[in-house]
Coordinates of C-alpha atoms and ligand atoms in Angstrom, one line a residue:
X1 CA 0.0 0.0 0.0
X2 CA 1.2 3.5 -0.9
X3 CA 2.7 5.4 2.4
X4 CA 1.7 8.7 0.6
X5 CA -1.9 8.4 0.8
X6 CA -1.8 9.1 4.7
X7 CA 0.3 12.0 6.9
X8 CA -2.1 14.5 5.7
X9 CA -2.3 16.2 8.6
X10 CA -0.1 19.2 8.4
X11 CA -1.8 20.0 4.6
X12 CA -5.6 19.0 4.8
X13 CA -7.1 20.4 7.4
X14 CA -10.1 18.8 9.8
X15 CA -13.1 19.3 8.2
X16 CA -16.6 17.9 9.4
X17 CA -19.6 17.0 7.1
X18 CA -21.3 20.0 6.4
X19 CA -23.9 20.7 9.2
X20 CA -27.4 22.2 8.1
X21 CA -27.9 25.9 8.5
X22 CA -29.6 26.6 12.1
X23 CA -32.5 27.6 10.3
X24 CA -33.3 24.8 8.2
X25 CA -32.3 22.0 11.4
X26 CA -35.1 24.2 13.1
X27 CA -37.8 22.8 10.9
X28 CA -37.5 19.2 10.9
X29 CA -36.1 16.2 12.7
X30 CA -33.5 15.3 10.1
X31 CA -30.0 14.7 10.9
X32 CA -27.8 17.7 10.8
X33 CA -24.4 16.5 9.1
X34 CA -24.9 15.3 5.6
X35 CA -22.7 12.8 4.2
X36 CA -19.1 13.1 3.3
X37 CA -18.6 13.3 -0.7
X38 CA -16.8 10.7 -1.6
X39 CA -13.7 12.3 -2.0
X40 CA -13.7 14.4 1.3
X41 CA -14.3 11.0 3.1
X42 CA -10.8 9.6 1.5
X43 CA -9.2 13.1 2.2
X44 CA -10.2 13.2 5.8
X45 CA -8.7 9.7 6.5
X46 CA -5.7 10.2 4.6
X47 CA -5.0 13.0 7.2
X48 CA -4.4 10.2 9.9
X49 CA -0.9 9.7 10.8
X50 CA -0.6 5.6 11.0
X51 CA 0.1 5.3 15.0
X52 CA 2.4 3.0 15.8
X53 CA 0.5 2.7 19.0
X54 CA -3.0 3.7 17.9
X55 CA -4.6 5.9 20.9
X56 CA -7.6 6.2 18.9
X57 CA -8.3 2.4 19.2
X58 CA -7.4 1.7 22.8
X59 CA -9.9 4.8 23.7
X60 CA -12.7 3.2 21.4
X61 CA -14.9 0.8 24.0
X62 CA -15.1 -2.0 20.7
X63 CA -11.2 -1.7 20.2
X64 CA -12.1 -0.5 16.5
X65 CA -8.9 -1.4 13.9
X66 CA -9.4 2.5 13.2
X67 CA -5.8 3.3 11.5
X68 CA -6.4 0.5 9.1
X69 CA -9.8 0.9 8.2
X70 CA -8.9 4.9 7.5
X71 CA -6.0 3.6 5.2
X72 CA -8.5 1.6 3.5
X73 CA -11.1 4.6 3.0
X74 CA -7.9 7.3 1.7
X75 CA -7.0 4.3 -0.6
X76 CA -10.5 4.3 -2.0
X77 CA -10.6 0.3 -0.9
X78 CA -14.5 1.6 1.0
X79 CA -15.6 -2.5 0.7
X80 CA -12.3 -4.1 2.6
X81 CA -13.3 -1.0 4.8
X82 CA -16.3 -1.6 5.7
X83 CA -15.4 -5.2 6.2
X84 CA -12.4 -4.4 8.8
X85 CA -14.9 -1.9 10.6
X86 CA -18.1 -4.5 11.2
X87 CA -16.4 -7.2 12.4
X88 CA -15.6 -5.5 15.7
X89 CA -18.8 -3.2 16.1
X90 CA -22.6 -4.7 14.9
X91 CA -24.0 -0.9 14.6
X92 CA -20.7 1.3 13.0
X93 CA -23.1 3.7 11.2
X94 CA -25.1 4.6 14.7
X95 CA -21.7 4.6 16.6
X96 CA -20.5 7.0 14.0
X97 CA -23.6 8.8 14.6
X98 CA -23.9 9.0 17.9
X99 CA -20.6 8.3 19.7
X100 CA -19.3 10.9 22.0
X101 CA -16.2 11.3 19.9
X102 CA -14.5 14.0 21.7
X103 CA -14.5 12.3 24.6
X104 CA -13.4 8.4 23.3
X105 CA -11.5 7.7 19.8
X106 CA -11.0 11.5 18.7
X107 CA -10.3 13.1 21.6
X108 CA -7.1 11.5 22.4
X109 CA -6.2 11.5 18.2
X110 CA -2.4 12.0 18.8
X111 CA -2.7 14.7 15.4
X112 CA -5.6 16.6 17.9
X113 CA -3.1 16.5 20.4
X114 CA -0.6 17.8 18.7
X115 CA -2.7 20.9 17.8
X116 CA -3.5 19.7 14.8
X117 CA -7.3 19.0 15.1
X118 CA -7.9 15.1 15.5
X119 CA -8.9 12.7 12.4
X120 CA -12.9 13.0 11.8
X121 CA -13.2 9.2 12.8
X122 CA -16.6 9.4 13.6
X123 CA -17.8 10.7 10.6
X124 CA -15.4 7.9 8.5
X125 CA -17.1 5.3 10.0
X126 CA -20.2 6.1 9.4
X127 CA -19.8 7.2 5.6
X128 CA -18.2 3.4 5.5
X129 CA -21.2 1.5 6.7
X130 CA -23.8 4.0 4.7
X131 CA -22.1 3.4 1.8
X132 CA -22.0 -0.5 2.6
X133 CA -26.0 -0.3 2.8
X134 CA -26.0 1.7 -0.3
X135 CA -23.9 -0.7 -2.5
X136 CA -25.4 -3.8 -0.8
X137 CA -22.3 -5.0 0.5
X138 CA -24.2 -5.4 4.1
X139 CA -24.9 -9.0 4.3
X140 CA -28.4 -10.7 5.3
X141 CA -27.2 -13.0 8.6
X142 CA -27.1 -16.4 7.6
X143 CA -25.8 -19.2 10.3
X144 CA -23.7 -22.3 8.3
X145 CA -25.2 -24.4 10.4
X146 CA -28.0 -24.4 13.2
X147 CA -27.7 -24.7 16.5
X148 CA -29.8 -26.3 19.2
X149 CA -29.0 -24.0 21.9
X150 CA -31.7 -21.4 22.5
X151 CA -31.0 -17.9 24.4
X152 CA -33.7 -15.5 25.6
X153 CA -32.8 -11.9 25.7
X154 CA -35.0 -9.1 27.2
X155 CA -34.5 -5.9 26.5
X156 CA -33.9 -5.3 22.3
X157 CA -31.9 -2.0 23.1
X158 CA -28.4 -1.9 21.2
X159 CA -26.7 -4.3 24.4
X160 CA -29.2 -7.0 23.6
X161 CA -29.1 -6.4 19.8
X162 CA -25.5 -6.7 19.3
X163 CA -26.0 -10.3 21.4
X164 CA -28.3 -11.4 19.7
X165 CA -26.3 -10.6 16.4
X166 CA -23.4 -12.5 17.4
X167 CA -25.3 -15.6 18.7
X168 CA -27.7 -15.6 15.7
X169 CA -24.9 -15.7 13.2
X170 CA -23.1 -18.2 15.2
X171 CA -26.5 -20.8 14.3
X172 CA -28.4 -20.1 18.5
X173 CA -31.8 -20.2 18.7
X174 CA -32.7 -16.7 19.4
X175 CA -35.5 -14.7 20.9
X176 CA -35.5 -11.1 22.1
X177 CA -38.5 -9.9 24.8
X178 CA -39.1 -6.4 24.8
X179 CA -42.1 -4.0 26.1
X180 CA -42.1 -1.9 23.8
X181 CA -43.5 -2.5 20.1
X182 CA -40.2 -1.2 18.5
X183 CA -37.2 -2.9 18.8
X184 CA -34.1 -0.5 18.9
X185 CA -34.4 0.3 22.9
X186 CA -33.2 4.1 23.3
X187 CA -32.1 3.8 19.7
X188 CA -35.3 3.9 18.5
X189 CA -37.8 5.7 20.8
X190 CA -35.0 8.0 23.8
X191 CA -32.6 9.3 20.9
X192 CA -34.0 11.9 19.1
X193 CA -34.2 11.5 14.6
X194 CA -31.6 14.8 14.3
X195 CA -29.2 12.7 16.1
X196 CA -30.2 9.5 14.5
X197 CA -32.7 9.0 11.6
X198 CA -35.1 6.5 13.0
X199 CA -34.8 4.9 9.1
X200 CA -30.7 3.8 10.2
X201 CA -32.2 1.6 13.0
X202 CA -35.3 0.2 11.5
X203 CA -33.2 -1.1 8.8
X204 CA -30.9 -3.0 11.6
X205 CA -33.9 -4.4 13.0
X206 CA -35.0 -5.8 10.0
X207 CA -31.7 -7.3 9.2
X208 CA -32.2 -9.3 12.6
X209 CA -36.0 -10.4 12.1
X210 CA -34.6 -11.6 8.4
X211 CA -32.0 -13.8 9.9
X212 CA -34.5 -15.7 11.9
X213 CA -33.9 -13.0 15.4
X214 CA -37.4 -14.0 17.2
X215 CA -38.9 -10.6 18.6
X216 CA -41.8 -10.7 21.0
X217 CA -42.7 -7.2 21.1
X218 CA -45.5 -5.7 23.6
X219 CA -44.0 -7.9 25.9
X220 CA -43.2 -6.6 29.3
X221 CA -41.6 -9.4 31.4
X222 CA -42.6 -9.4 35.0
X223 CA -46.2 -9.0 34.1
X224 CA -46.6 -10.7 30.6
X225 CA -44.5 -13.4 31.0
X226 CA -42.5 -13.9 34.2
X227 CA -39.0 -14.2 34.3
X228 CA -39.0 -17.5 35.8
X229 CA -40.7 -18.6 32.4
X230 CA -38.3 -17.3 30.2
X231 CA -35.5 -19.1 32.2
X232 CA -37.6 -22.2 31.9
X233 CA -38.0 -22.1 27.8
X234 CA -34.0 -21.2 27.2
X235 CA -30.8 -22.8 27.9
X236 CA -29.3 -19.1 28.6
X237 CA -31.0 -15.7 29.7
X238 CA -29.2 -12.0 28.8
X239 CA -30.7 -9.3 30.9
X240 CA -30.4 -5.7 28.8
X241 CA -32.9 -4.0 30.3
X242 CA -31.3 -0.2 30.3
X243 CA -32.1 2.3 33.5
X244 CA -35.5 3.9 33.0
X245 CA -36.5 5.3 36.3
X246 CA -36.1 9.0 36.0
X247 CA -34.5 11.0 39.3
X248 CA -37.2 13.2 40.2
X249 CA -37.3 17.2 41.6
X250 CA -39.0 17.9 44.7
X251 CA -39.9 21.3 45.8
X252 CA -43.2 23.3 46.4
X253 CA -45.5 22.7 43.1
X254 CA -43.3 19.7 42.4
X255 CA -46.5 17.9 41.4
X256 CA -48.0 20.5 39.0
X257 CA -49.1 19.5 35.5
X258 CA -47.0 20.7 32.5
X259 CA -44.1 19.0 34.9
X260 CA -43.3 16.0 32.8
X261 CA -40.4 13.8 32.3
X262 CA -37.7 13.6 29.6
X263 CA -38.1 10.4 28.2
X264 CA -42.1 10.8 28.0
X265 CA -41.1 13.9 26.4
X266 CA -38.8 12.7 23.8
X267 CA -41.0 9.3 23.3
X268 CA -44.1 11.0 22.6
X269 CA -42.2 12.9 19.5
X270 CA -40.1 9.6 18.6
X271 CA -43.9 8.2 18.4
X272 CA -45.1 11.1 16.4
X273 CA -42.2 10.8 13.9
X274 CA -43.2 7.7 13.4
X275 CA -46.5 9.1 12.3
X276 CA -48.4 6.7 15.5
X277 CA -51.2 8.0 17.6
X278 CA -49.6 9.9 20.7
X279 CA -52.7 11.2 22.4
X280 CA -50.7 12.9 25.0
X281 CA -48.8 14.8 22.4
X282 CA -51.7 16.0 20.5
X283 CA -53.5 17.5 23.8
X284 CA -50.6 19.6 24.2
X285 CA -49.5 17.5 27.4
X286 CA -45.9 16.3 26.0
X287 CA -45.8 19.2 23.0
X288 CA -44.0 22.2 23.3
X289 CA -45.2 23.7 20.5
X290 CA -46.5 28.0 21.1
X291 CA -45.0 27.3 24.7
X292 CA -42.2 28.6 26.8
X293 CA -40.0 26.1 27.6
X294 CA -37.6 25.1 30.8
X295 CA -35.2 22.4 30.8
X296 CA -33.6 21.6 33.9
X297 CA -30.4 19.3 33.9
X298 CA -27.0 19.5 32.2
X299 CA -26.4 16.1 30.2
X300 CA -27.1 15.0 26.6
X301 CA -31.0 14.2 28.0
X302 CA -31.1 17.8 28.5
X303 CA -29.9 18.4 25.3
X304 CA -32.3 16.5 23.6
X305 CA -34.7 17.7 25.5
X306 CA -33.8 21.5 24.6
X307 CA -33.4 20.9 20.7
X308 CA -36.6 18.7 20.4
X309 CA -38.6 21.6 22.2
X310 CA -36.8 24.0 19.2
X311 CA -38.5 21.8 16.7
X312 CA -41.8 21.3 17.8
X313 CA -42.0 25.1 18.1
X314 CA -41.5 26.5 21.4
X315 CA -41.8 30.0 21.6
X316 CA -38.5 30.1 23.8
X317 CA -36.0 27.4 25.3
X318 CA -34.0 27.1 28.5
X319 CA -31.8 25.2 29.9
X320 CA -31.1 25.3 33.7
X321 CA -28.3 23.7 35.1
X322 CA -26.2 24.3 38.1
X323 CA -22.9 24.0 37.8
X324 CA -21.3 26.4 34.8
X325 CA -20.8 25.4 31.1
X326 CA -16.7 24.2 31.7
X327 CA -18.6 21.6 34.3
X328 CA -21.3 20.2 32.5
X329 CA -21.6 16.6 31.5
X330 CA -22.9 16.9 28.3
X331 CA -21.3 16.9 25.1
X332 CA -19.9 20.5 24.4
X333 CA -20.5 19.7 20.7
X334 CA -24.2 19.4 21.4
X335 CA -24.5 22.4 23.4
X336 CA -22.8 24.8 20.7
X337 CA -25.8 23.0 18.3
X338 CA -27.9 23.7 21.3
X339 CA -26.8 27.4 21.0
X340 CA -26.9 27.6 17.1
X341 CA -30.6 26.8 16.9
X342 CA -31.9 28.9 19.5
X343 CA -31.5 27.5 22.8
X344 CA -30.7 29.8 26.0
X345 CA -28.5 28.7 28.6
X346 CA -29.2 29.5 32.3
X347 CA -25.7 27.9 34.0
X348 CA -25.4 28.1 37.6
X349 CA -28.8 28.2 38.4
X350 CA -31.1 25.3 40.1
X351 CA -34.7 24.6 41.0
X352 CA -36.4 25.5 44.4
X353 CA -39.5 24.9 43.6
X354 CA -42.1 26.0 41.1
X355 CA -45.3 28.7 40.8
X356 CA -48.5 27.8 39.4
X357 CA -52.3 26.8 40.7
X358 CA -53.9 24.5 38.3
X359 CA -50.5 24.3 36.0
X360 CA -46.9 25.1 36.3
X361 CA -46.5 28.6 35.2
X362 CA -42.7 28.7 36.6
X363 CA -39.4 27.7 38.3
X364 CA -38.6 29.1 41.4
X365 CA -34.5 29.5 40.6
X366 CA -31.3 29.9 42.7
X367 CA -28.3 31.2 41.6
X368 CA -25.1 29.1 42.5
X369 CA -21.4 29.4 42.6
X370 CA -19.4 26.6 42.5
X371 CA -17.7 25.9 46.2
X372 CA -15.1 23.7 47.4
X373 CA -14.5 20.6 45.2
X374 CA -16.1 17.2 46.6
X375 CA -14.8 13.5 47.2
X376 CA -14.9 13.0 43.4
X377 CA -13.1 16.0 42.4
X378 CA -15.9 18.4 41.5
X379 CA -16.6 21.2 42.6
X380 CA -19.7 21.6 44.3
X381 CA -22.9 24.1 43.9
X382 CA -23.5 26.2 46.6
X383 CA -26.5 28.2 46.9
X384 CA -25.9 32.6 46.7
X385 CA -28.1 33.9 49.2
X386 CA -30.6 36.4 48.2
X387 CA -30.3 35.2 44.3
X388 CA -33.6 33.6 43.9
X389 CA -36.1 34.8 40.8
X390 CA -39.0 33.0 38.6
X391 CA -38.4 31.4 35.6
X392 CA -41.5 31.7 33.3
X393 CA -42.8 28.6 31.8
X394 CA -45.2 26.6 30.7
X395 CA -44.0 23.4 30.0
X396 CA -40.8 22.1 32.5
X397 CA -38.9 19.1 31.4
X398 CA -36.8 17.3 34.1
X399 CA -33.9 15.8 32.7
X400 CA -32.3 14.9 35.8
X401 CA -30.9 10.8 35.0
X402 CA -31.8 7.6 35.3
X403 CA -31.8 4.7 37.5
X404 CA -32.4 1.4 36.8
X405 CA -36.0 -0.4 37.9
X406 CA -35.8 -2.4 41.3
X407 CA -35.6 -5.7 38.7
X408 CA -35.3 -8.2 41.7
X409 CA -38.7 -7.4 43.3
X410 CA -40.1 -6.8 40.0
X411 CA -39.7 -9.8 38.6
X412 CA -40.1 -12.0 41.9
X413 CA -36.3 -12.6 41.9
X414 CA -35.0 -11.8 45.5
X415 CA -31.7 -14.0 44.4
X416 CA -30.6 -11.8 41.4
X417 CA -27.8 -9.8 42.9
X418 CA -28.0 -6.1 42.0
X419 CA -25.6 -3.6 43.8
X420 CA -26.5 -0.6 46.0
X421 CA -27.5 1.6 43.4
X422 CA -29.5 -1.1 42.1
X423 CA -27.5 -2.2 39.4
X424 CA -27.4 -5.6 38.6
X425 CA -23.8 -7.3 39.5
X426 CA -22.1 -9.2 36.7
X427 CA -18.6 -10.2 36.0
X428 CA -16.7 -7.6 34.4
X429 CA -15.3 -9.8 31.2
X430 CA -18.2 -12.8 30.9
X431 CA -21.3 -10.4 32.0
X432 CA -22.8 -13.7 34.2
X433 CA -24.8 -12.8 37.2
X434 CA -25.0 -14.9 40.3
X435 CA -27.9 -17.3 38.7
X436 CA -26.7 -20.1 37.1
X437 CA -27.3 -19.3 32.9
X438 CA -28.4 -15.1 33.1
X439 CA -25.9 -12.7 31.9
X440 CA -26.3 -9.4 32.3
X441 CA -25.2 -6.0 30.0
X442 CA -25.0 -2.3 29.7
X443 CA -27.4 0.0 31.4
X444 CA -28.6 -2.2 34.1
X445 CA -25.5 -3.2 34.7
X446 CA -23.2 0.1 34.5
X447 CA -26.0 2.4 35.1
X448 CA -26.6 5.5 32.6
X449 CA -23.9 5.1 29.7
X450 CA -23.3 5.1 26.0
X451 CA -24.4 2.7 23.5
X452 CA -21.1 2.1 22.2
X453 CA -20.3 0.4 25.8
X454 CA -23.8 -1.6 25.6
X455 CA -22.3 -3.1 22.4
X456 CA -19.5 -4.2 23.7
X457 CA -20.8 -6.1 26.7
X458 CA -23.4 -7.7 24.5
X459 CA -20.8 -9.0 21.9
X460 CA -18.8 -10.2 25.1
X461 CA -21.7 -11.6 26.5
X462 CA -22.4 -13.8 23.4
X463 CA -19.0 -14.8 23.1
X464 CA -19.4 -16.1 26.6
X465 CA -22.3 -18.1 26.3
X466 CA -20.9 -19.4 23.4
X467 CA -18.0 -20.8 24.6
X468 CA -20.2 -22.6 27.9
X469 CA -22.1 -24.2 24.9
X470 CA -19.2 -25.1 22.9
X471 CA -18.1 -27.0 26.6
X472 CA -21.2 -28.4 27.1
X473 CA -21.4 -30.0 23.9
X474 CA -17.6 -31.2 23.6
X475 CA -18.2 -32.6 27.0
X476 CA -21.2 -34.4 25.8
X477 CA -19.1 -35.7 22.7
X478 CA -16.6 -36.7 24.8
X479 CA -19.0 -39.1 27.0
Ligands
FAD501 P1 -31.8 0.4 26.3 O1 -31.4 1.0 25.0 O2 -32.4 1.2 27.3 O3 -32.8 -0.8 25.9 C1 -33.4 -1.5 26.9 C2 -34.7 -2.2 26.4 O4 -35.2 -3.0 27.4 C3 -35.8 -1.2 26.0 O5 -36.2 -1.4 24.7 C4 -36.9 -1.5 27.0 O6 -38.2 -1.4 26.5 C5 -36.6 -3.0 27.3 N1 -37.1 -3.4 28.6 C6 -36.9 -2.8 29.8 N2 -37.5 -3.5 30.8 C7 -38.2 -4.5 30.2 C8 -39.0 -5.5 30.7 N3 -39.3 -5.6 32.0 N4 -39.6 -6.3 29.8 C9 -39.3 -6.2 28.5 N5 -38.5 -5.3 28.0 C10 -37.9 -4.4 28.8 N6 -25.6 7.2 24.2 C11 -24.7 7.5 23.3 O7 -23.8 6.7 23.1 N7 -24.9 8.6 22.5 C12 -25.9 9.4 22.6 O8 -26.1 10.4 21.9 C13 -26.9 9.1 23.6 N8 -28.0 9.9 23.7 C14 -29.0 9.5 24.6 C15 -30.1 10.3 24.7 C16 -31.1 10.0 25.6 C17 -32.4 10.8 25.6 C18 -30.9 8.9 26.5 C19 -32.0 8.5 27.5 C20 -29.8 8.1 26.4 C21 -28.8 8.4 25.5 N9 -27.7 7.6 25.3 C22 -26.7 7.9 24.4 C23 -27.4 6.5 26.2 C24 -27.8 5.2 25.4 O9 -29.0 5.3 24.7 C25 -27.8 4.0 26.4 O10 -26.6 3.9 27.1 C26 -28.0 2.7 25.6 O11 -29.2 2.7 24.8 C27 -28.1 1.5 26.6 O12 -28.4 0.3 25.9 P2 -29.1 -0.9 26.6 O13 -29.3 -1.9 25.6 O14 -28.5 -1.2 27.9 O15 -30.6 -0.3 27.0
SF4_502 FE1 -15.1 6.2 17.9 FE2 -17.4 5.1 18.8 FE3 -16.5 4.5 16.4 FE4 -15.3 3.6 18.6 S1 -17.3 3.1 18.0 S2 -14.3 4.4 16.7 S3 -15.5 5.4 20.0 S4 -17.2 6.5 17.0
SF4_503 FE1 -4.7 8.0 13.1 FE2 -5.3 9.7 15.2 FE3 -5.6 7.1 15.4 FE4 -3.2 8.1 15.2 S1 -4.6 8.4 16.9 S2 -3.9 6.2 14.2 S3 -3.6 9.8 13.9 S4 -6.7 8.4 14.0

């Protein structure tokens, strides 16, 4: 292969996709970036500088072969490409999407830290595996042989997807429970279509149903079928349940209507892109639309929250959150998009309770400085006496974070282990719980992450099982 085609980086500089005017993102729920052009895709990778000791890849959660499969992409070799990049990652185009970036592969891009402004490896990737759909180079799953081995997974967000990819093509038996009547998990009905087209993971999903992926949708274990049952009808059980019990805000007026909760929020307008019936979205309830509009919390929920609210029509936006803008945890990326389409910031500020008889008409808000750090590092909010003032609104969204659902009493389970924070305990490299056959993976497990690190755990977590059934049936052969 020809050295020439990479070392860009000191001529070509970083360029992104191009990102859709303000205006125009305003309007609809499209995706911001368009694609690369062909050409620009193979320019941006030939800008990597080959790392001997790729930090790139050790900061990617799936280990991605990233150096190579940009080599491949500047050398205009987009099939071998694409072929490097899905065998260690079953969704690249909705990592490329949605990864954090600055904070995994790109942000420690030796050419970034070297000033140079780090290799667009997000965007590469998913340009590869669009293109892949496009061309039809994405293959249907088809096992060589069957297997009699059967796993039950509950929860069809991206951790119990990416197991059930891996088992499936390995020949398992395989069906996926989940309550909702989408597969795709937050893919499909938490992250919102200007972040993800809701088309990228449909398509997934039907990949899976086509190679003989079992989904029982509507199907809300611990009431429709109980978990005892589903350990019954499997040889092996994966638990990828995600975190979905929202903190909550107390306060006087805590309890008001037009409080409501992120993810109803974001689900009723997933819904609605979908074109379904969302009754609470068309009584106003979970629509923003004509209304002012305050956000409280600081992480990419929030942000979702915020920019959603821009495109149903909300007459204003804002976004409480009480540490400043340097100490927030959500992507800075997202917040400067925040910014460009309309959203106001209100940093170091929090929530004391709201104002309102029959409906919330406002937040009753604190200003904060940030005090001494605490045991992790931070520094901490304190209140500024004297500061307090009304935040007009009509429609408050908390985005606050998740915690995961108290799975032992709800499924009549007192023996499945879950830790303090009600997290259930797994081993870190095989993902088994304490009960003989049930693995567990990403939310529940590691409490609110990123998908990229619910991927990984359900790929291990297939490998796993598959190598107790490859014992169980050599030791059977061996009898
Ligand atoms: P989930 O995706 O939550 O899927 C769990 C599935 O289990 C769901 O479909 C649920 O219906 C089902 N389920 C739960 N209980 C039951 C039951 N009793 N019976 C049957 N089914 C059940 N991460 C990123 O990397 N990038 C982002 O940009 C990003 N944005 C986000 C935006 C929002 C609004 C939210 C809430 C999260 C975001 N995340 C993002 C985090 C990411 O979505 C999660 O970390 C990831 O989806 C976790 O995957 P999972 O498979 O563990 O769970
Ligand atoms: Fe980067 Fe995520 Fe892709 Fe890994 S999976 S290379 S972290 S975008
Ligand atoms: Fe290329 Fe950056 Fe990875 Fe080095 S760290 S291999 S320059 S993408």
């Amino acid at each position: 292969m020809s050295k020439q085609k990479m070392l860009k980086f000191t001529d070509v500089p970083r360029l992104m996709p191009e990102k859709r005017t303000a205006e125009a993102r305003r309007e609809d729920f499209n995706e911001i970036y368009r694609e690369y052009a062909d050409e620009k895709a193979a320019e941006q990778a030939s800008r990597c500088s080959q790392c001997g000791v790729p930090y790139c890849q050790s900061h990617c959660p799936l280990h991605n072969n990233i150096p190579d499969w940009l080599k491949l992409t500047a050398e205009g070799r987009l099939q071998e490409a694409y072929q490097m990049s899905q065998a260690t990652n079953t969704f690249p185009e909705i990592c490329g999407r949605i990864c954090p970036q600055d904070r995994l592969c790109e942000g420690n891009c030796v050419i970034e830290q070297s000033g140079h402004g780090t290799v667009t490896i997000g965007s590469v990737e998913k340009y590869i595996t669009d293109t892949a759909w496009e061309e039809g180079w994405v293959e249907p799953i088809r096992p060589h042989a069957e297997r009699p081995e059967s796993v039950g997974i509950i929860g069809a967000g991206p951790g119990g997807l990416a197991a059930a990819d891996m088992l499936r093509r390995a020949g398992v038996q395989v069906t996926v429970y989940d309550r909702y009547d989408r597969a795709g998990g937050l893919l499909t009905y938490g992250i919102p279509g200007f972040k993800l087209e809701k088309p990228v993971v449909m398509r997934r999903n039907k990949q899976f149903e086509e190679g003989g992926v079992q989904f029982v949708l509507n199907c809300n274990v611990g009431e429709d079928i109980s978990f005892a049952e589903i350990r019954e009808k499997h040889d092996a059980v994966l638990i990828a349940t995600g975190v979905y019990k929202s903190r909550d805000l107390g306060g006087p007026g805590a309890g008001l209507p037009g409080i409501v909760r992120a993810l109803d929020f974001l689900t009723a307008s997933n819904r609605k892109s979908f074109g379904d019936e969302v009754p609470e979205f068309d009584s106003g309830e979970l629509n923003a639309k004509d209304k002012r509009v305050v956000v409280i919390g600081g992480g990419d929920t929030a942000m979702d929250c915020v920019r959603t609210a821009i495109r149903q029509g909300a007459t204003s936006v804002k976004c409480l959150y009480r540490r400043d803008r340097a100490n927030m945890p959500g992507s800075q990326r997202e917040v400067q998009n925040a910014e460009e389409e309309g959203v106001e910031f209100v940093w170091l500020s929090a929530p004391k309770g709201f104002t309102g008889d029959d409906a919330v008409t406002g937040v009753k808000v604190v200003k904060m400085r940030l005090g001494a750090p605490d045991a992790t590092g931070r520094q901490f909010p304190e209140e500024i006496p004297g500061s307090e003032y009304t935040e007009d609104a009509d429609i408050v969204i908390k985005a606050l974070g998740f915690e995961p659902e108290a799975l032992p009493s709800l499924w009549n389970t007192p023996e499945l282990e879950v830790t303090r924070w009600g997290t259930v305990k797994a081993k870190f490299n095989t993902h088994e719980t304490d009960l003989p056959g049930v693995y567990a993976v990403g939310d529940i497990v590691r409490g609110a992450s990123l998908v990229v690190w619910a991927i990984r755990d359900g790929r291990e977590a297939a490998e796993a099982m598959l190598a107790k059934f490859n014992e169980a049936s050599a030791s059977v052969a061996a009898e």
